[in-house]
Amino acid sequence: MRIGFIGLGIMGAPMVANLDRAGFDVRGFDLAPDRPGRTAGSAKEAISGADVVITMLPDSPQVEEVLPDIVEYGGPDLLYIDMSTIDPGTSRRLAERLRALDAPVSGGERGAIEGSLSIMVGGAEEDFARALPVFHAVGKTIVHVGPPGAGQTVKAANQLVVGGTYALVAEAILLMEASGVDAAKGLDVLAGGLAGSRILELKRHSMVAREFTPGFRVDLHHKDMGIATAAARDAGLSLPLTAIVTQLVAAARAQGLGSLDHSALLKVIERINSA
Amino acid sequence: MRIGFIGLGIMGAPMVANLDRAGFDVRGFDLAPDRPGRTAGSAKEAISGADVVITMLPDSPQVEEVLPDIVEYGGPDLLYIDMSTIDPGTSRRLAERLRALDAPVSGGERGAIEGSLSIMVGGAEEDFARALPVFHAVGKTIVHVGPPGAGQTVKAANQLVVGGTYALVAEAILLMEASGVDAAKGLDVLAGGLAGSRILELKRHSMVAREFTPGFRVDLHHKDMGIATAAARDAGLSLPLTAIVTQLVAAARAQGLGSLDHSALLKVIERINSA
C-alpha cells in the first residue's frame, strides 16, 4: 500500500518511520526541506498514485492549504486521513469533499516514536476498516467513535479534561502549600484514591518542583481549548469548567508561558495569588 | 489498648468491627441506641479509661459537642484521633486543647468495610507513631502530611479534585453527546490516555447511563466543598476552579439532588443546557 504523508514535524517524522518499518511504501513531504522522512519533492509527488494520504499538520489553515492538492492529484480510490488536531466542523466539511477520516491522536512525541498513540477516528465504518492496518503501525488504542468530526470531538473532550485536571491539581497544591502542608506527601495520598489520575501519576513531582519543561506546550493546549470552545459553541452548549480552563490557558500564554509544558497552568493560578 | 469510638454510622460501625478483629478493646458509642458496635451506654463510658478516643462524626458541630466529654473524662495520656471530615481550622483549635490528631479518610463505605481506607494525618510525629497500629487496623494508605489541621487540608484538596474531575468528565460527556459522538466509546479512549483517572475508570459507564445511586452523596460533597472553600479563604487563596465546582455542587443540592451520588454533577451541567 502506498502512503503519501504530509507534515513531518515532531509527530509526523516518527510516524513515517513506523509506517516504513511496517512495510508501507511511504512518500513523505514537508514544506521545510530538511525534515527526516522527506522523500517526495512536492505535495503532488507525495499524493500522486497514493492509496492513502495522511496529513499531520499544526492547525486547520495548513490542512485547508494542502486540500486542493489532495483533491487534484489524488486518485479516485484515495482515502484521506487527517491526523492533525483541528476543529470538528472543518473535519466534517472535508468529509463532504472526499473520502476522509479524521483521526487525531494523543500520546505525544513519545507515543509517536513508540508507535503507541491513541487514535480517535471519525468517519465511515468501511473507511475505518480500510485504514486499520495503517493505524496499527502507529498506534495502540484505536477507536472508531462516530461519523466525520467525531474523532476531533473526542480529542477536544480529552483536552478539556486534561487542561482542567492540571488546574485542579494546581489548586490542590497551592491550597496545601499555603496551609503549611507537605504537598508532595498530600499528593501521594490523592494519587492513590478517588482523586487519582494519570496526570497525578506522571506530573505531581514536577509540578510541586515547578519544573515545566515540555512535554506538551501551553501554546498547543491553547489551540486545543479554542477547538473545544468552538465545538461546544457549535453544539449549542454552555460548559462552565471548559470556559474557565480556556481562560486560564489563555492567561498562561499572555503571561509568556506558551513554550512551557501545559502543567504550567499552576503558574497562572499561583500568580493570581501573588503580590 | 483500649479505644473509645464515638460515631457508629456507615463509616464508624465497620471501622469498629475492624478494630475489634485486630484485637483492640473497643467501646463504641453513638447517640442512636440501635447502632452496631454500640457497647457503651454513654460517651463517658466510652471515654473513661481509654488510651485512644476516636470520633467519626458528620461535621464540626458534632465534634465540638463531644469535645467537653473527652476533655472531662479522658485520662492524662489520652490520644484523641478525630477521623471526621471537618474544617482544618477546627482541627487546629482542637489540637490546642488536647493531644490530638486529625485523620480524615477517603475510600468510602467499601474502604471502611474492607479496612482499606486512605488516612491523611495531621499532628505531632510522636502521636502519629503511637496511633499507627490503630490506623493499620482500618486503613491501607496512611500518610502523616504535616502539623494539626494538615490531614483536613489534604482531604479538602482531595475533594476539590474529585468534584472538579466529575464536572470535567460531565462536560466531556455532554460535548460528545451533543456532537453526535458515541460518548461511551469516546470515554474509553480518554480513560486510556493522559485524561485517564480513577473516576473515569469507575464511573464513566454509570455517568453515561445516568445512574446516580450513591456511593458518596452530593450532600456530603457539598459539606466538603464548603470546607475546601473555607480552607482556601483561611489560607488567603483565590482558587477559580474550586469556586465554580463549589457552586455547581450547591446547585445540585438546590435542585434536590442531594441524596444522589456526587457524579450527579452531570445533571446540573445538563440542566444548564436544557429547555
PDB file of N, CA, C and O in Angstrom, chain B residues 95-134:
ATOM      1  N   ALA B  95      -6.463  20.729  68.615  1.00  0.00           N
ATOM      2  CA  ALA B  95      -5.107  20.289  68.968  1.00  0.00           C
ATOM      3  C   ALA B  95      -4.447  21.228  69.967  1.00  0.00           C
ATOM      4  O   ALA B  95      -3.428  20.884  70.569  1.00  0.00           O
ATOM      5  N   GLU B  96      -5.025  22.420  70.149  1.00  0.00           N
ATOM      6  CA  GLU B  96      -4.501  23.320  71.180  1.00  0.00           C
ATOM      7  C   GLU B  96      -5.027  22.933  72.567  1.00  0.00           C
ATOM      8  O   GLU B  96      -4.437  23.287  73.583  1.00  0.00           O
ATOM      9  N   ARG B  97      -6.152  22.205  72.591  1.00  0.00           N
ATOM     10  CA  ARG B  97      -6.764  21.861  73.878  1.00  0.00           C
ATOM     11  C   ARG B  97      -6.335  20.497  74.405  1.00  0.00           C
ATOM     12  O   ARG B  97      -6.397  20.257  75.612  1.00  0.00           O
ATOM     13  N   LEU B  98      -5.975  19.554  73.491  1.00  0.00           N
ATOM     14  CA  LEU B  98      -5.552  18.221  73.962  1.00  0.00           C
ATOM     15  C   LEU B  98      -4.670  17.561  72.912  1.00  0.00           C
ATOM     16  O   LEU B  98      -4.535  18.071  71.803  1.00  0.00           O
ATOM     17  N   ARG B  99      -4.033  16.451  73.284  1.00  0.00           N
ATOM     18  CA  ARG B  99      -3.194  15.719  72.330  1.00  0.00           C
ATOM     19  C   ARG B  99      -4.099  15.115  71.283  1.00  0.00           C
ATOM     20  O   ARG B  99      -4.885  14.206  71.575  1.00  0.00           O
ATOM     21  N   ALA B 100      -3.979  15.609  70.090  1.00  0.00           N
ATOM     22  CA  ALA B 100      -4.967  15.212  69.086  1.00  0.00           C
ATOM     23  C   ALA B 100      -4.333  15.082  67.709  1.00  0.00           C
ATOM     24  O   ALA B 100      -3.379  15.785  67.370  1.00  0.00           O
ATOM     25  N   LEU B 101      -4.866  14.161  66.947  1.00  0.00           N
ATOM     26  CA  LEU B 101      -4.540  14.026  65.523  1.00  0.00           C
ATOM     27  C   LEU B 101      -5.809  14.269  64.719  1.00  0.00           C
ATOM     28  O   LEU B 101      -6.895  13.843  65.134  1.00  0.00           O
ATOM     29  N   ASP B 102      -5.703  14.966  63.607  1.00  0.00           N
ATOM     30  CA  ASP B 102      -6.812  14.955  62.646  1.00  0.00           C
ATOM     31  C   ASP B 102      -6.460  13.921  61.599  1.00  0.00           C
ATOM     32  O   ASP B 102      -5.358  13.925  61.051  1.00  0.00           O
ATOM     33  N   ALA B 103      -7.415  13.022  61.332  1.00  0.00           N
ATOM     34  CA  ALA B 103      -7.112  11.878  60.471  1.00  0.00           C
ATOM     35  C   ALA B 103      -8.308  11.520  59.603  1.00  0.00           C
ATOM     36  O   ALA B 103      -8.853  10.417  59.689  1.00  0.00           O
ATOM     37  N   PRO B 104      -8.738  12.454  58.747  1.00  0.00           N
ATOM     38  CA  PRO B 104      -9.866  12.143  57.873  1.00  0.00           C
ATOM     39  C   PRO B 104      -9.466  11.053  56.876  1.00  0.00           C
ATOM     40  O   PRO B 104      -8.280  10.833  56.640  1.00  0.00           O
ATOM     41  N   VAL B 105     -10.484  10.423  56.324  1.00  0.00           N
ATOM     42  CA  VAL B 105     -10.235   9.257  55.466  1.00  0.00           C
ATOM     43  C   VAL B 105     -10.867   9.461  54.094  1.00  0.00           C
ATOM     44  O   VAL B 105     -11.747  10.297  53.917  1.00  0.00           O
ATOM     45  N   SER B 106     -10.400   8.697  53.137  1.00  0.00           N
ATOM     46  CA  SER B 106     -11.159   8.549  51.892  1.00  0.00           C
ATOM     47  C   SER B 106     -11.195   7.070  51.561  1.00  0.00           C
ATOM     48  O   SER B 106     -10.414   6.280  52.090  1.00  0.00           O
ATOM     49  N   GLY B 107     -12.147   6.703  50.707  1.00  0.00           N
ATOM     50  CA  GLY B 107     -12.313   5.289  50.381  1.00  0.00           C
ATOM     51  C   GLY B 107     -13.737   4.821  50.625  1.00  0.00           C
ATOM     52  O   GLY B 107     -14.116   3.730  50.191  1.00  0.00           O
ATOM     53  N   GLY B 108     -14.519   5.655  51.347  1.00  0.00           N
ATOM     54  CA  GLY B 108     -15.945   5.405  51.478  1.00  0.00           C
ATOM     55  C   GLY B 108     -16.295   4.153  52.274  1.00  0.00           C
ATOM     56  O   GLY B 108     -15.439   3.556  52.937  1.00  0.00           O
ATOM     57  N   GLU B 109     -17.574   3.779  52.179  1.00  0.00           N
ATOM     58  CA  GLU B 109     -18.096   2.655  52.957  1.00  0.00           C
ATOM     59  C   GLU B 109     -17.318   1.374  52.646  1.00  0.00           C
ATOM     60  O   GLU B 109     -16.982   0.607  53.549  1.00  0.00           O
ATOM     61  N   ARG B 110     -17.014   1.157  51.355  1.00  0.00           N
ATOM     62  CA  ARG B 110     -16.297  -0.059  50.978  1.00  0.00           C
ATOM     63  C   ARG B 110     -14.921  -0.101  51.634  1.00  0.00           C
ATOM     64  O   ARG B 110     -14.517  -1.135  52.162  1.00  0.00           O
ATOM     65  N   GLY B 111     -14.246   1.050  51.607  1.00  0.00           N
ATOM     66  CA  GLY B 111     -12.930   1.120  52.245  1.00  0.00           C
ATOM     67  C   GLY B 111     -13.014   0.867  53.742  1.00  0.00           C
ATOM     68  O   GLY B 111     -12.114   0.251  54.330  1.00  0.00           O
ATOM     69  N   ALA B 112     -14.112   1.352  54.367  1.00  0.00           N
ATOM     70  CA  ALA B 112     -14.287   1.151  55.807  1.00  0.00           C
ATOM     71  C   ALA B 112     -14.523  -0.329  56.107  1.00  0.00           C
ATOM     72  O   ALA B 112     -13.981  -0.878  57.068  1.00  0.00           O
ATOM     73  N   ILE B 113     -15.337  -0.979  55.282  1.00  0.00           N
ATOM     74  CA  ILE B 113     -15.642  -2.402  55.489  1.00  0.00           C
ATOM     75  C   ILE B 113     -14.397  -3.253  55.259  1.00  0.00           C
ATOM     76  O   ILE B 113     -14.079  -4.149  56.037  1.00  0.00           O
ATOM     77  N   GLU B 114     -13.675  -2.935  54.190  1.00  0.00           N
ATOM     78  CA  GLU B 114     -12.504  -3.752  53.831  1.00  0.00           C
ATOM     79  C   GLU B 114     -11.256  -3.395  54.654  1.00  0.00           C
ATOM     80  O   GLU B 114     -10.234  -4.058  54.534  1.00  0.00           O
ATOM     81  N   GLY B 115     -11.346  -2.319  55.434  1.00  0.00           N
ATOM     82  CA  GLY B 115     -10.157  -1.871  56.175  1.00  0.00           C
ATOM     83  C   GLY B 115      -9.074  -1.350  55.261  1.00  0.00           C
ATOM     84  O   GLY B 115      -7.882  -1.470  55.542  1.00  0.00           O
ATOM     85  N   SER B 116      -9.505  -0.733  54.157  1.00  0.00           N
ATOM     86  CA  SER B 116      -8.534  -0.277  53.144  1.00  0.00           C
ATOM     87  C   SER B 116      -8.587   1.236  52.948  1.00  0.00           C
ATOM     88  O   SER B 116      -8.271   1.737  51.879  1.00  0.00           O
ATOM     89  N   LEU B 117      -9.026   1.963  53.979  1.00  0.00           N
ATOM     90  CA  LEU B 117      -9.140   3.419  53.848  1.00  0.00           C
ATOM     91  C   LEU B 117      -7.787   4.080  53.595  1.00  0.00           C
ATOM     92  O   LEU B 117      -6.742   3.557  53.989  1.00  0.00           O
ATOM     93  N   SER B 118      -7.826   5.228  52.904  1.00  0.00           N
ATOM     94  CA  SER B 118      -6.667   6.118  52.892  1.00  0.00           C
ATOM     95  C   SER B 118      -6.850   7.092  54.055  1.00  0.00           C
ATOM     96  O   SER B 118      -7.934   7.646  54.231  1.00  0.00           O
ATOM     97  N   ILE B 119      -5.786   7.283  54.835  1.00  0.00           N
ATOM     98  CA  ILE B 119      -5.883   8.123  56.032  1.00  0.00           C
ATOM     99  C   ILE B 119      -4.841   9.227  55.945  1.00  0.00           C
ATOM    100  O   ILE B 119      -3.653   8.970  55.762  1.00  0.00           O
ATOM    101  N   MET B 120      -5.326  10.484  56.021  1.00  0.00           N
ATOM    102  CA  MET B 120      -4.455  11.658  55.918  1.00  0.00           C
ATOM    103  C   MET B 120      -4.322  12.257  57.305  1.00  0.00           C
ATOM    104  O   MET B 120      -5.318  12.723  57.862  1.00  0.00           O
ATOM    105  N   VAL B 121      -3.120  12.248  57.848  1.00  0.00           N
ATOM    106  CA  VAL B 121      -2.966  12.555  59.268  1.00  0.00           C
ATOM    107  C   VAL B 121      -2.200  13.850  59.507  1.00  0.00           C
ATOM    108  O   VAL B 121      -1.101  14.049  58.986  1.00  0.00           O
ATOM    109  N   GLY B 122      -2.797  14.730  60.317  1.00  0.00           N
ATOM    110  CA  GLY B 122      -2.113  15.932  60.777  1.00  0.00           C
ATOM    111  C   GLY B 122      -1.875  15.840  62.271  1.00  0.00           C
ATOM    112  O   GLY B 122      -2.726  15.330  63.002  1.00  0.00           O
ATOM    113  N   GLY B 123      -0.718  16.342  62.739  1.00  0.00           N
ATOM    114  CA  GLY B 123      -0.436  16.341  64.172  1.00  0.00           C
ATOM    115  C   GLY B 123       1.023  16.052  64.435  1.00  0.00           C
ATOM    116  O   GLY B 123       1.833  16.008  63.503  1.00  0.00           O
ATOM    117  N   ALA B 124       1.356  15.852  65.712  1.00  0.00           N
ATOM    118  CA  ALA B 124       2.754  15.634  66.103  1.00  0.00           C
ATOM    119  C   ALA B 124       3.237  14.254  65.664  1.00  0.00           C
ATOM    120  O   ALA B 124       2.474  13.283  65.696  1.00  0.00           O
ATOM    121  N   GLU B 125       4.498  14.192  65.284  1.00  0.00           N
ATOM    122  CA  GLU B 125       5.103  12.944  64.809  1.00  0.00           C
ATOM    123  C   GLU B 125       4.959  11.816  65.842  1.00  0.00           C
ATOM    124  O   GLU B 125       4.619  10.683  65.488  1.00  0.00           O
ATOM    125  N   GLU B 126       5.199  12.139  67.125  1.00  0.00           N
ATOM    126  CA  GLU B 126       5.158  11.080  68.154  1.00  0.00           C
ATOM    127  C   GLU B 126       3.730  10.534  68.323  1.00  0.00           C
ATOM    128  O   GLU B 126       3.536   9.347  68.581  1.00  0.00           O
ATOM    129  N   ASP B 127       2.737  11.418  68.192  1.00  0.00           N
ATOM    130  CA  ASP B 127       1.351  10.956  68.294  1.00  0.00           C
ATOM    131  C   ASP B 127       0.981  10.090  67.094  1.00  0.00           C
ATOM    132  O   ASP B 127       0.259   9.097  67.217  1.00  0.00           O
ATOM    133  N   PHE B 128       1.489  10.485  65.938  1.00  0.00           N
ATOM    134  CA  PHE B 128       1.259   9.680  64.735  1.00  0.00           C
ATOM    135  C   PHE B 128       1.835   8.274  64.928  1.00  0.00           C
ATOM    136  O   PHE B 128       1.173   7.272  64.643  1.00  0.00           O
ATOM    137  N   ALA B 129       3.059   8.204  65.435  1.00  0.00           N
ATOM    138  CA  ALA B 129       3.716   6.903  65.657  1.00  0.00           C
ATOM    139  C   ALA B 129       2.879   6.049  66.617  1.00  0.00           C
ATOM    140  O   ALA B 129       2.703   4.841  66.406  1.00  0.00           O
ATOM    141  N   ARG B 130       2.349   6.693  67.657  1.00  0.00           N
ATOM    142  CA  ARG B 130       1.558   5.968  68.653  1.00  0.00           C
ATOM    143  C   ARG B 130       0.246   5.452  68.042  1.00  0.00           C
ATOM    144  O   ARG B 130      -0.265   4.396  68.431  1.00  0.00           O
ATOM    145  N   ALA B 131      -0.289   6.204  67.096  1.00  0.00           N
ATOM    146  CA  ALA B 131      -1.588   5.848  66.519  1.00  0.00           C
ATOM    147  C   ALA B 131      -1.480   4.831  65.388  1.00  0.00           C
ATOM    148  O   ALA B 131      -2.486   4.249  64.966  1.00  0.00           O
ATOM    149  N   LEU B 132      -0.268   4.599  64.885  1.00  0.00           N
ATOM    150  CA  LEU B 132      -0.117   3.763  63.690  1.00  0.00           C
ATOM    151  C   LEU B 132      -0.787   2.381  63.774  1.00  0.00           C
ATOM    152  O   LEU B 132      -1.458   1.968  62.820  1.00  0.00           O
ATOM    153  N   PRO B 133      -0.624   1.648  64.901  1.00  0.00           N
ATOM    154  CA  PRO B 133      -1.288   0.332  64.959  1.00  0.00           C
ATOM    155  C   PRO B 133      -2.812   0.445  64.789  1.00  0.00           C
ATOM    156  O   PRO B 133      -3.433  -0.428  64.183  1.00  0.00           O
ATOM    157  N   VAL B 134      -3.376   1.519  65.323  1.00  0.00           N
ATOM    158  CA  VAL B 134      -4.822   1.745  65.185  1.00  0.00           C
ATOM    159  C   VAL B 134      -5.157   2.000  63.710  1.00  0.00           C
ATOM    160  O   VAL B 134      -6.089   1.411  63.148  1.00  0.00           O
TER     161      VAL B 134
END
